[in-house]
Every structure is written in C-alpha cells, then in structure tokens.
mmCIF file of C-alpha atoms (C1' of nucleotides) in Angstrom:
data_model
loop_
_atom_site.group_PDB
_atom_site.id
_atom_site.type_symbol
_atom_site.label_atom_id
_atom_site.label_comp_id
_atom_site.label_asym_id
_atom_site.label_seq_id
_atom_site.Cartn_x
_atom_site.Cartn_y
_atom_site.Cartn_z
ATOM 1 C CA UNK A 15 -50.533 3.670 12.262
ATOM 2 C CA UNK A 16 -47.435 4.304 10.650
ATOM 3 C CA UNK A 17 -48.809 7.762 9.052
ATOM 4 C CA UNK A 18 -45.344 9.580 9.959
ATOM 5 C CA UNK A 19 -43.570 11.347 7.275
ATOM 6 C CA UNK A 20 -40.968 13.468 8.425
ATOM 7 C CA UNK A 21 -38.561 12.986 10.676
ATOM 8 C CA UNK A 22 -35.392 14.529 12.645
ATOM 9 C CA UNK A 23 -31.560 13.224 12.433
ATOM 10 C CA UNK A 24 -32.482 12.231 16.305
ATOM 11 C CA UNK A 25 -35.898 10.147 15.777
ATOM 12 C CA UNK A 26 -34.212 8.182 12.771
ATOM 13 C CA UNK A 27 -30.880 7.714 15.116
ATOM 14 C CA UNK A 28 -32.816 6.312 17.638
ATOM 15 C CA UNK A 29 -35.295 4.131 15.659
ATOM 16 C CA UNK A 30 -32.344 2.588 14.142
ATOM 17 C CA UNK A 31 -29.916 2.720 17.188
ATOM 18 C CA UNK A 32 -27.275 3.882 15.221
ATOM 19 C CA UNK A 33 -25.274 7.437 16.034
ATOM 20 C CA UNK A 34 -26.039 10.791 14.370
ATOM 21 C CA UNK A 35 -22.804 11.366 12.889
ATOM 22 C CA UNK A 36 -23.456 7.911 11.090
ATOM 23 C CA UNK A 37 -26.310 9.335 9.434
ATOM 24 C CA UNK A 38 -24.532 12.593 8.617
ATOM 25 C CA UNK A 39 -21.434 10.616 7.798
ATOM 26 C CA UNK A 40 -23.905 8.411 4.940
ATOM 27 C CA UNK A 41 -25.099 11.585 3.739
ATOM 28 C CA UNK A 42 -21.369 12.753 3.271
ATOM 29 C CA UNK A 43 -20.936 9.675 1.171
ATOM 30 C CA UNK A 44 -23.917 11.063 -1.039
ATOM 31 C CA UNK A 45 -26.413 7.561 0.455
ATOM 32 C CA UNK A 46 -28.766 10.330 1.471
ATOM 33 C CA UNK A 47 -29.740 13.839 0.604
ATOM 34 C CA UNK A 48 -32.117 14.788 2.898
ATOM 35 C CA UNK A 49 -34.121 18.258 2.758
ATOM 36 C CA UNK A 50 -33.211 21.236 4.889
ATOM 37 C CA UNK A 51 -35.113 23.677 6.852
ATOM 38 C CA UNK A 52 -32.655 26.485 7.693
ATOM 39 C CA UNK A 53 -30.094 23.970 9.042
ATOM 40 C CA UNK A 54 -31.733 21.668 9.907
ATOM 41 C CA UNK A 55 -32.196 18.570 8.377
ATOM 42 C CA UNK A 56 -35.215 17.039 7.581
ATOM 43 C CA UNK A 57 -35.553 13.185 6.611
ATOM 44 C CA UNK A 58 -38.893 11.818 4.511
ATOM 45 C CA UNK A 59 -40.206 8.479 4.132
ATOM 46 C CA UNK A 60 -37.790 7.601 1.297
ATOM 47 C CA UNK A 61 -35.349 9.001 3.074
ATOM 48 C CA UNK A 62 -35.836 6.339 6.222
ATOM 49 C CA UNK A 63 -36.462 3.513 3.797
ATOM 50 C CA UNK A 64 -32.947 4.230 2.004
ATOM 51 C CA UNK A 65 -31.626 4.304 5.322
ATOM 52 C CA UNK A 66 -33.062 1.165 6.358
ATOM 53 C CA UNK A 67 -31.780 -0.211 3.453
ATOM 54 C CA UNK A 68 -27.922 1.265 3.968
ATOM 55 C CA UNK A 69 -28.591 -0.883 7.410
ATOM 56 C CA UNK A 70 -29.476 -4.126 5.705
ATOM 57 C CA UNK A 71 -26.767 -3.832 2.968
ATOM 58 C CA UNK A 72 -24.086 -3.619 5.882
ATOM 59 C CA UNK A 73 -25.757 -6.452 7.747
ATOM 60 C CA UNK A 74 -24.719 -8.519 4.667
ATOM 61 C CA UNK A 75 -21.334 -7.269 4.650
ATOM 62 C CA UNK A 76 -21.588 -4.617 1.691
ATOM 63 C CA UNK A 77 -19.498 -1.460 1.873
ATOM 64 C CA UNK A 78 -21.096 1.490 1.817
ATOM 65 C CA UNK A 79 -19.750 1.746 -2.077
ATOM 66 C CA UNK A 80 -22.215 -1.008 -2.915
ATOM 67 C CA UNK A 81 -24.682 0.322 -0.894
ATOM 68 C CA UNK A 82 -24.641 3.112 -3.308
ATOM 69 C CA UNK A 83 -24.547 1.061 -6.314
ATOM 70 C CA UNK A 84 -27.518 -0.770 -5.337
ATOM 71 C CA UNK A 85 -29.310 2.575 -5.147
ATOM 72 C CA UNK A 86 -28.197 3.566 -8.326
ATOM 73 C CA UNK A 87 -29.462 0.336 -10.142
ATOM 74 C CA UNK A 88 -32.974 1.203 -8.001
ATOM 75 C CA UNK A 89 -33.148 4.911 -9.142
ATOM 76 C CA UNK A 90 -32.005 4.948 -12.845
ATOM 77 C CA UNK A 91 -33.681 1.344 -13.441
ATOM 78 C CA UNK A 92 -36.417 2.775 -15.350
ATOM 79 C CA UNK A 93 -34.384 5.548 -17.362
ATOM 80 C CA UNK A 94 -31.245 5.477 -19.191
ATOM 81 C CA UNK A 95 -30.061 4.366 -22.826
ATOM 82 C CA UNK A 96 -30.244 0.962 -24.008
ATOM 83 C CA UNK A 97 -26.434 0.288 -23.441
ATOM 84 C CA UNK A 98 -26.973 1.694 -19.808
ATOM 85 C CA UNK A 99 -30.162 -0.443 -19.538
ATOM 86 C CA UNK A 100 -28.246 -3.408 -19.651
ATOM 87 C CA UNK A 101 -25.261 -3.129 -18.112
ATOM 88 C CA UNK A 102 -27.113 -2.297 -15.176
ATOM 89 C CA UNK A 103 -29.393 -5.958 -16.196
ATOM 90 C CA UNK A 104 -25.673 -7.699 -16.159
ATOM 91 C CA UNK A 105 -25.097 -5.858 -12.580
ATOM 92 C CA UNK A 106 -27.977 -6.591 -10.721
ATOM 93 C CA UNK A 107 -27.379 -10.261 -12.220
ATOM 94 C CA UNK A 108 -23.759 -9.895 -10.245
ATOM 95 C CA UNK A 109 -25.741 -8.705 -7.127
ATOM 96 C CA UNK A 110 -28.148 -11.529 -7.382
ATOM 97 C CA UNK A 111 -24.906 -13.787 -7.650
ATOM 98 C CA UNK A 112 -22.921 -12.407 -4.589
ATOM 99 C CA UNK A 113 -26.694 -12.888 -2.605
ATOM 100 C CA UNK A 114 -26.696 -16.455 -3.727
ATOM 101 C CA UNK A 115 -22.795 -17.256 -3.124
ATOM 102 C CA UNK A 116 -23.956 -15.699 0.649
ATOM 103 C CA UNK A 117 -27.018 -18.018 1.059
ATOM 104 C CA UNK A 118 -24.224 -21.110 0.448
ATOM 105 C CA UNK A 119 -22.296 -19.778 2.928
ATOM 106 C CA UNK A 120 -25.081 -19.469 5.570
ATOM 107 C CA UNK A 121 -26.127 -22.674 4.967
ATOM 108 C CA UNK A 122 -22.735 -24.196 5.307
ATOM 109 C CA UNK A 123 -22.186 -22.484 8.726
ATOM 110 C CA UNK A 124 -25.726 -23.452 9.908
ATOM 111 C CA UNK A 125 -24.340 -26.563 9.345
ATOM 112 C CA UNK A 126 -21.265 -25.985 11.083
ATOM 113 C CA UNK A 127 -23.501 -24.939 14.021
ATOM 114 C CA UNK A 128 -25.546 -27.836 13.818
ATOM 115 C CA UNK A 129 -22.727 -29.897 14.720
ATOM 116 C CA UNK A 130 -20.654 -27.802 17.198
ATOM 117 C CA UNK A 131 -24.707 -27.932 19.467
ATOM 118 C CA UNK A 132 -24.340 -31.063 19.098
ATOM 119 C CA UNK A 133 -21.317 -32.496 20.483
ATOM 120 C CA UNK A 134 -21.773 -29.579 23.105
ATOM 121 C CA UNK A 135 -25.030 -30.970 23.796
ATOM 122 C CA UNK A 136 -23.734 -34.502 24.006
ATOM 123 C CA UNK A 137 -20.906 -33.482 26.099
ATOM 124 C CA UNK A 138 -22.992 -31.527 28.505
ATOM 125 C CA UNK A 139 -25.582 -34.714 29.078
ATOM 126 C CA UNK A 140 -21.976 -37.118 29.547
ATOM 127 C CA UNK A 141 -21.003 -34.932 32.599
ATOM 128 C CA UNK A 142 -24.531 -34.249 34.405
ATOM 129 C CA UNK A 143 -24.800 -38.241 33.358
ATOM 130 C CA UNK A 144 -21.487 -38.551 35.586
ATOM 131 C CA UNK A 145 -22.685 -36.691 37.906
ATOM 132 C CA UNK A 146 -25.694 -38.327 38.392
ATOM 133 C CA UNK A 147 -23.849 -41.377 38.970
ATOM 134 C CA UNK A 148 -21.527 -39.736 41.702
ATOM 135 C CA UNK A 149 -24.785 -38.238 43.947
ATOM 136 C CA UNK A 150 -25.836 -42.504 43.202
ATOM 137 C CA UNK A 151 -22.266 -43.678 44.723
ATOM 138 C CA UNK A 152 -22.154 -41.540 47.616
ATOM 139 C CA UNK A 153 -26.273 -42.540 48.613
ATOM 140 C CA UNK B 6 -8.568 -36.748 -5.830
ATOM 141 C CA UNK B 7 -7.649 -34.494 -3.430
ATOM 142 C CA UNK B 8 -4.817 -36.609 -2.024
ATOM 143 C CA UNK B 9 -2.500 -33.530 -0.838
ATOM 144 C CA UNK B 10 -1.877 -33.122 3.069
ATOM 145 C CA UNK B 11 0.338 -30.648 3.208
ATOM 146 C CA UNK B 12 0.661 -27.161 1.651
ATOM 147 C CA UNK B 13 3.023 -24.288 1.493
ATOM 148 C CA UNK B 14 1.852 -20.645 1.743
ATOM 149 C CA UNK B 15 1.292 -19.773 -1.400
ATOM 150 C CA UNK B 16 -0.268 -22.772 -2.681
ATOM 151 C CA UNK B 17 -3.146 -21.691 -0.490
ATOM 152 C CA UNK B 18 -2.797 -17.956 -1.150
ATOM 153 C CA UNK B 19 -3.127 -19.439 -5.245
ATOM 154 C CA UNK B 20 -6.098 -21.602 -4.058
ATOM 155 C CA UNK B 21 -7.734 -19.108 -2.220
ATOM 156 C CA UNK B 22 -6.611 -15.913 -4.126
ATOM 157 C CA UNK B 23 -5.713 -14.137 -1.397
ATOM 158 C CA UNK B 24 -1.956 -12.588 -0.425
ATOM 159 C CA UNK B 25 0.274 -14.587 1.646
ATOM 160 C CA UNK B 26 0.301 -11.085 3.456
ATOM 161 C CA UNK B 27 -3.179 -11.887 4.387
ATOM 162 C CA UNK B 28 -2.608 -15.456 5.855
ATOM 163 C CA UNK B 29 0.209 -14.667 7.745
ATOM 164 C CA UNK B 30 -2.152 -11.921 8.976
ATOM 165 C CA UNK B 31 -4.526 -14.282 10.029
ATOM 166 C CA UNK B 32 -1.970 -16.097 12.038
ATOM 167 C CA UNK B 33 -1.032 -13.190 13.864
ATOM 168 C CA UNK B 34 -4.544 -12.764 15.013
ATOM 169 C CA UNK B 35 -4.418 -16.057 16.926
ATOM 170 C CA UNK B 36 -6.691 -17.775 13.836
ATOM 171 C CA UNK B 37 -3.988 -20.407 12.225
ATOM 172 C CA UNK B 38 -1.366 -22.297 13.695
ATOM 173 C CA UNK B 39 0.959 -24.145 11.141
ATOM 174 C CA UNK B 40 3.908 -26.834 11.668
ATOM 175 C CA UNK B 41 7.228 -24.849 10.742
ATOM 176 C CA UNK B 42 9.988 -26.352 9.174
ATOM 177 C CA UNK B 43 12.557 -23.905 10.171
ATOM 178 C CA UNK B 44 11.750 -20.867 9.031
ATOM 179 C CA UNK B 45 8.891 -22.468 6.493
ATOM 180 C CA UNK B 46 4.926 -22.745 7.524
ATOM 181 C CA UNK B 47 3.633 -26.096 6.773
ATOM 182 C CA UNK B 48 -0.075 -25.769 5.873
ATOM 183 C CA UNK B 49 -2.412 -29.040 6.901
ATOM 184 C CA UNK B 50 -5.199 -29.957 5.786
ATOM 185 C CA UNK B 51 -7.126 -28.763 8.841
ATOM 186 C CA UNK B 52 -5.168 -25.317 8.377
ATOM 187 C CA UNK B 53 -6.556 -25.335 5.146
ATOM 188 C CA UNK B 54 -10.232 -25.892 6.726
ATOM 189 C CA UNK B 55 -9.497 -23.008 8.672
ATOM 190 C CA UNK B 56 -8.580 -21.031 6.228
ATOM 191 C CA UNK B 57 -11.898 -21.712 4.547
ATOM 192 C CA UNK B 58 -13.818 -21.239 6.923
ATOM 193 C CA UNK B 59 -12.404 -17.645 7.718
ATOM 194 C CA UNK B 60 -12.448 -16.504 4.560
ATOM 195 C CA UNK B 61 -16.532 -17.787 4.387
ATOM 196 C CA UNK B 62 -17.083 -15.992 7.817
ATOM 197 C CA UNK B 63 -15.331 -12.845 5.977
ATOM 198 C CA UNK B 64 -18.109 -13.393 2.915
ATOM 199 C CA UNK B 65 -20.922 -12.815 5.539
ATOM 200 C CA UNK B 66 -19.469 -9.844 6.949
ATOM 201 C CA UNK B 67 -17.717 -11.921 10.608
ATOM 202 C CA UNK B 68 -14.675 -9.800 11.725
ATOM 203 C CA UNK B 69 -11.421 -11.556 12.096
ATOM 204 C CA UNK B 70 -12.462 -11.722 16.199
ATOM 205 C CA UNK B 71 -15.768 -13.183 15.851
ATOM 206 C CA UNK B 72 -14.389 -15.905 13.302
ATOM 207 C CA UNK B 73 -11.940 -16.842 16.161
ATOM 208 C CA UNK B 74 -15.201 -17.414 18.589
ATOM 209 C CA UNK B 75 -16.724 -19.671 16.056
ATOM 210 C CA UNK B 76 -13.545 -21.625 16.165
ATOM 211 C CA UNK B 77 -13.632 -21.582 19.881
ATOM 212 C CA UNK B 78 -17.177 -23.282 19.377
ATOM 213 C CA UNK B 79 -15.957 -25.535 17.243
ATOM 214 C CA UNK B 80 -13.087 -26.357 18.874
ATOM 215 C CA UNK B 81 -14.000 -26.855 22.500
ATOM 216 C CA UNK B 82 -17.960 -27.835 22.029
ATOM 217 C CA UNK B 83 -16.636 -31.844 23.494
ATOM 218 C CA UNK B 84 -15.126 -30.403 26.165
ATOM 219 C CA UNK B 85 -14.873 -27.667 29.147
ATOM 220 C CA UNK B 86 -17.197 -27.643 32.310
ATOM 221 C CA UNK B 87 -20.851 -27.711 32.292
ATOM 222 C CA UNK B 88 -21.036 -23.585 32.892
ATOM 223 C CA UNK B 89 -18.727 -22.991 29.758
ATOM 224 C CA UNK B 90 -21.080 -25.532 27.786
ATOM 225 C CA UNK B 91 -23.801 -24.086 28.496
ATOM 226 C CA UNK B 92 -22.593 -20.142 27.973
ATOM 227 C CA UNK B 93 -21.413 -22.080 24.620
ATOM 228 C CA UNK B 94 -24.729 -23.440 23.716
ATOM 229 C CA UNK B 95 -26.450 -19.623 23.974
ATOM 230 C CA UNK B 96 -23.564 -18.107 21.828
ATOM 231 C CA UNK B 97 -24.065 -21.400 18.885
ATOM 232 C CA UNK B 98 -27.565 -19.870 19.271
ATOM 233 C CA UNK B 99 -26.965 -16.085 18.752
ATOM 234 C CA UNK B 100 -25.028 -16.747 16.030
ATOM 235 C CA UNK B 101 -27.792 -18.548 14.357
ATOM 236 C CA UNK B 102 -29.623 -15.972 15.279
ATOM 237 C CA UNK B 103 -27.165 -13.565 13.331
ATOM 238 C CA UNK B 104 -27.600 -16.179 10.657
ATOM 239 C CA UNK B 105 -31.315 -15.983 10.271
ATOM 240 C CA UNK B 106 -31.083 -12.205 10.478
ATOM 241 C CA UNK B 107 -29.293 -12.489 6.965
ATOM 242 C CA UNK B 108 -31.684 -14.908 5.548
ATOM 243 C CA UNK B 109 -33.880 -12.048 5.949
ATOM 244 C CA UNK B 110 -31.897 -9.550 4.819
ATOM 245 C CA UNK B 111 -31.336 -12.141 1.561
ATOM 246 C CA UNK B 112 -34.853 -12.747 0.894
ATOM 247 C CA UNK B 113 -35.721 -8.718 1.185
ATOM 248 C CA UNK B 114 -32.720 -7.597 -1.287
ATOM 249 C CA UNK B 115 -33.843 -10.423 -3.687
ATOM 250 C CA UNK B 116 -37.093 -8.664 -3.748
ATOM 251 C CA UNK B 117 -35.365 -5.216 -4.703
ATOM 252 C CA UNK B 118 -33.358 -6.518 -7.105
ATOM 253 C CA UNK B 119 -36.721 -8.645 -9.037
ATOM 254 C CA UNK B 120 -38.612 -5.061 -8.675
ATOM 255 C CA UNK B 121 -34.796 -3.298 -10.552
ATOM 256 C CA UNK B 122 -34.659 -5.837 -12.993
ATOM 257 C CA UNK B 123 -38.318 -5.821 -14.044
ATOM 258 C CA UNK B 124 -38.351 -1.903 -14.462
ATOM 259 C CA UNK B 125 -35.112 -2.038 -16.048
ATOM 260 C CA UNK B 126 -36.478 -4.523 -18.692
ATOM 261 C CA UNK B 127 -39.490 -2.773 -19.221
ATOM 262 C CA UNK B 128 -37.707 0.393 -19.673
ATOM 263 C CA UNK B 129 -35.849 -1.631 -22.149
ATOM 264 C CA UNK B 130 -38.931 -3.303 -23.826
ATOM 265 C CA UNK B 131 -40.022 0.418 -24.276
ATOM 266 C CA UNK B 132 -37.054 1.704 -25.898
ATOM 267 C CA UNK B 133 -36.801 -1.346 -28.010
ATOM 268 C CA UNK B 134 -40.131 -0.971 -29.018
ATOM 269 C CA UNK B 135 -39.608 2.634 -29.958
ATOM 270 C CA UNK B 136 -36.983 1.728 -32.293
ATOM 271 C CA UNK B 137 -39.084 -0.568 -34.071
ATOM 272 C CA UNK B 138 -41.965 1.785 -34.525
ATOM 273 C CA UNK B 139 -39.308 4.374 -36.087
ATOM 274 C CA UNK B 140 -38.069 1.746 -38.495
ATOM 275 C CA UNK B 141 -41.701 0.528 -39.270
ATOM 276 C CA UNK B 142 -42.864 4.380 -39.833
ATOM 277 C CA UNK B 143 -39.125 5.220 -41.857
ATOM 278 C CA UNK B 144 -40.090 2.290 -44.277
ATOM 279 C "C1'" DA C 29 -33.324 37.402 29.458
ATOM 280 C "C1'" DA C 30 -31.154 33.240 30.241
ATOM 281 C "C1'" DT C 31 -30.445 28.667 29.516
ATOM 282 C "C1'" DC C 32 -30.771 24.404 27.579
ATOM 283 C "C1'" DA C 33 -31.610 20.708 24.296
ATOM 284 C "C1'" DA C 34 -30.875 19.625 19.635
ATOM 285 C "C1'" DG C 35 -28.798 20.595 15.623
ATOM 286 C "C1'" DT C 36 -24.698 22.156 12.752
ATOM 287 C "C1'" DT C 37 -19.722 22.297 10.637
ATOM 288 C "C1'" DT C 38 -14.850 21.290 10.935
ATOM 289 C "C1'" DA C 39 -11.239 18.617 12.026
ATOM 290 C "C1'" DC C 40 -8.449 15.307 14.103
ATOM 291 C "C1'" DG C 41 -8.353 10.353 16.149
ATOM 292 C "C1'" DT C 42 -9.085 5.271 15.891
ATOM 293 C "C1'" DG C 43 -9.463 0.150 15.090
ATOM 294 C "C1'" DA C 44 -9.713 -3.396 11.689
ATOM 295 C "C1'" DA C 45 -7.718 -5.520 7.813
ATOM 296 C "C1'" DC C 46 -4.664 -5.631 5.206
ATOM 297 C "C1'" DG C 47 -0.809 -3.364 1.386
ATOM 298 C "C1'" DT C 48 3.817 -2.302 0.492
ATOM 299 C "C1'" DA C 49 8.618 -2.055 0.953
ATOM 300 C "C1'" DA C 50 13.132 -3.299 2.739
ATOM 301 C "C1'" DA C 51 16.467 -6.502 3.972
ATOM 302 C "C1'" DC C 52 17.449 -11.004 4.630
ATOM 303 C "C1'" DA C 53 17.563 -16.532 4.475
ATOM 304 C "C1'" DT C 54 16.978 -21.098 1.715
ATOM 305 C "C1'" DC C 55 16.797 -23.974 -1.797
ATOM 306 C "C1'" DC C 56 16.982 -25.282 -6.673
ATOM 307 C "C1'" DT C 57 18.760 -24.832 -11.072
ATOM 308 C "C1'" DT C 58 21.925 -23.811 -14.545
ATOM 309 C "C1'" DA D 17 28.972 -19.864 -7.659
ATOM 310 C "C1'" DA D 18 25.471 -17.035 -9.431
ATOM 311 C "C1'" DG D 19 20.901 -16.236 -10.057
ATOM 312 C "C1'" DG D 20 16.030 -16.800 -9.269
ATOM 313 C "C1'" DA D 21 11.982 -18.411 -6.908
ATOM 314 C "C1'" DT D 22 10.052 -18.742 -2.524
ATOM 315 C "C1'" DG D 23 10.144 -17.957 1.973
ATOM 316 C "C1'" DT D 24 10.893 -14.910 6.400
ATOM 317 C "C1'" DT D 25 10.548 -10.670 9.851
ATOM 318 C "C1'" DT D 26 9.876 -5.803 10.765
ATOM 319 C "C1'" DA D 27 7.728 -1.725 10.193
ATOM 320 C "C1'" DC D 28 5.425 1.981 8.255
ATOM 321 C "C1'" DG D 29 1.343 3.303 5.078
ATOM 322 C "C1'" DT D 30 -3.610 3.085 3.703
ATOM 323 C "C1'" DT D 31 -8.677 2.688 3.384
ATOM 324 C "C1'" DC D 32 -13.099 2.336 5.479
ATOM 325 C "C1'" DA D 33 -16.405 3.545 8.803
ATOM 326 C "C1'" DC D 34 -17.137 5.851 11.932
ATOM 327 C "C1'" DG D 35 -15.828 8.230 17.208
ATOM 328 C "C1'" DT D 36 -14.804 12.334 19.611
ATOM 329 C "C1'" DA D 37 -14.147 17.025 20.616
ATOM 330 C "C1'" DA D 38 -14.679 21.991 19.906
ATOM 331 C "C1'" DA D 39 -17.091 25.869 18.799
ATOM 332 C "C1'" DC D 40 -21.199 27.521 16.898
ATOM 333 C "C1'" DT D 41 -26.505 28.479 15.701
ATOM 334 C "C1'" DT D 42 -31.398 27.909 16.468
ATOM 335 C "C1'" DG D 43 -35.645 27.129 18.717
ATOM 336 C "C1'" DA D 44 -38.181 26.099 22.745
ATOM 337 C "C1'" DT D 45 -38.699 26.544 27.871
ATOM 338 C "C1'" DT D 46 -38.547 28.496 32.444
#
DNA sequence: AATCAAGTTTACGTGAACGTAAACATCCTT
DNA sequence: AAGGATGTTTACGTTCACGTAAACTTGATT
C-alpha cells in the first residue's frame, strides 16, 4: 500500500526521475515549501502531489509561473473576498480555455500523424511489394 | 475566400501575431524555406502551413528541434528505404504516445480546475449568503 | 576514529527561444 | 529628391529552467 508519508529530496528525485537541484530549484521559485529537520528537508504527501503536479503542468507546456498560479487558484479557492473570489472564477475559466485550445491542437496533430503512418505505411508495402516481385523475376 | 498564395513577412507575423524576429528565427533553425526576391522572403502557402504548424507544436510544449522531426515525418513518410520507414513508423508512434500522455495530463487538470471552481463558488455562495442575512437582520 | 553517502548553500555556466538595436537597402508616395 | 514604410543582416542582450562545481555539515557504517 501506498501508506508512505514522508519522504527525502532523493526518494522524490528518483520516483519522478527528475534531478535534486530541480526540486530545490522549484522550491526556490516558492512551488514547494517543504518542512525541515535540522537541514534537512523533509517532503509530505502534499508536498509529492504538488510536485507531481509541477510535472504535469510542464508536460503541457506551462512555465513554472503558471504552475504557481494554478496552485494559487487551488489554495485560496475557498477563502478570499468576493472581488478575489471571482477573478480567480474568470482565471480558472482562462485555464480551462488554454486546456481546451490544447485538446484542438492534439487532435489536429493526431491527425497529422494519422496521415504521415499512412503514406509511410503505404510506401513501405510498395517497396517489399517490389521486392517481392524481384525474388519472383530472378526464380 | 482565401484566394492569397503568396505572403510577405509581416503579413504572417500580423496573422500569426508573432515578430518577424521570430520567423526569421525559425528559418535559421532549418524549419522554413521561402522563395527570395532579392533581398525579400516570399511566403507560400505551404510556408504558411509550416508556420502553423510550428507555432501549434510550440502550444503543446514541442521545442523548435522536435517540430523539425515532425516535419521530417511529414515530409519524407512516401519516401526513403524500408529501414528509415520503418525507424519512421516507431517515432509517428512515440509521438502519439507523447500525445496521449497530454490527453491525460488534460483530462487530470480539468478535474482540478472543476474541484477550484466548485470551492471557489461555494465560498462565494457563502459570502453572498452572509450578506443577505446582514441585510435581512439590518431591516 | 575515520570515512562515506546524502544532504546543504552559493555561485557561476548553459542552451533554447527569442528581444533589441544599429546600420543599411528598396520601393512607394508626395 | 526627400521621406517613410518595409525589408535585410549582424550581433549582443535577456529570460527561463535548470546543470555543474566547490566547499561544507550531518548521520550512519565499518
């Protein structure tokens, strides 16, 4: 079972296959605060899911900036005044945007894909279909 | 209707809103190619394609070098001998790979933003409601 | 006690993707 | 012909996201 809850700068580096200045560097940017023993740092659950979710933000191309942005609209969604309630409403509406502008884009390069496996595909089964007929020739 | 065949630099840098630094950028990585007229680019409409298509590749987080392998895909998926086709084929599929990766990603940041916006609105029903007990009790 | 792995801070280096500025050529208009 | 819009090359500057190296502390192991 997953019943882990705290973890070193090394375990989350290598569960994540990412380098430990990374995750100090993240921290630097104020995307993590973990706690500290002495030193030492020491990372909790939350901690490992806001890294996982730095991870995924970058996947789709988000600076680190938004990253942080994101978190905010996560951690203050549930506090604030009314005027901060909804700008942050009209934000995560922008977010949701962006997210749907990318899922237009991956579609349009699946399709893009589609085509280029095709004519590779097509081209491949022209030349073993020449060949074919060569091995026939020289029988 | 979209009759035009031929552009000039900044009609595209208009169109795309993007510097004509930027293009000529591109073309210095190896990713355009247009006619010159003397000194002047001529942009066709396939450079325009390109364009496109590098500037979606930039919306999903491609470098400038791994947009110039999907042109290479595109490009040479009719042709090329049956060992390139087939090292072609695997690379269409680890990019779709890539691809689905950030379907994922899409679908789990949809789900953080729904669980945002629902506590920020009920944070915001709360306060709302507040008001309209104080006004109720004021009366 | 010594050493060794793992962690720390500090600071400079780096590649990608442009921005910005200078100095110049071309063409069109007035 | 003088000016302005649009284009060009060349080259140095900048931001982001780390990499890399040095010099140090701390805790565990032999």
């Amino acid at each position: 079972m997953n019943t882990q809850t705290r973890y070193s700068i090394s375990d989350l580096a290598r569960e994540f296959d990412i380098t430990t200045r990374s995750i100090r560097f993240y921290e630097d940017q104020g995307l993590l605060s973990p706690e500290r023993r002495g030193q030492t740092r020491i990372y909790s659950r939350q901690d490992r899911v806001r890294l996982k979710l730095i991870l995924r933000g970058k996947r789709l191309g988000f600076s680190l900036t938004e990253c942080g942005e994101l978190f905010e609209l996560w951690d203050h969604s549930n506090s604030g005044s009314e005027l901060q309630l909804r700008l942050m409403l009209t934000r995560i509406t922008e977010k949701r945007q962006a997210l749907e502008q990318q899922l237009r884009d991956i579609a349009m390069m699946q399709q893009e894909l589609d085509g280029a496996e095709n004519r590779c595909s097509e081209a491949l089964n022209a030349l073993t279909a020449a060949q074919n007929a060569a091995k026939a020739t020289q029988k």
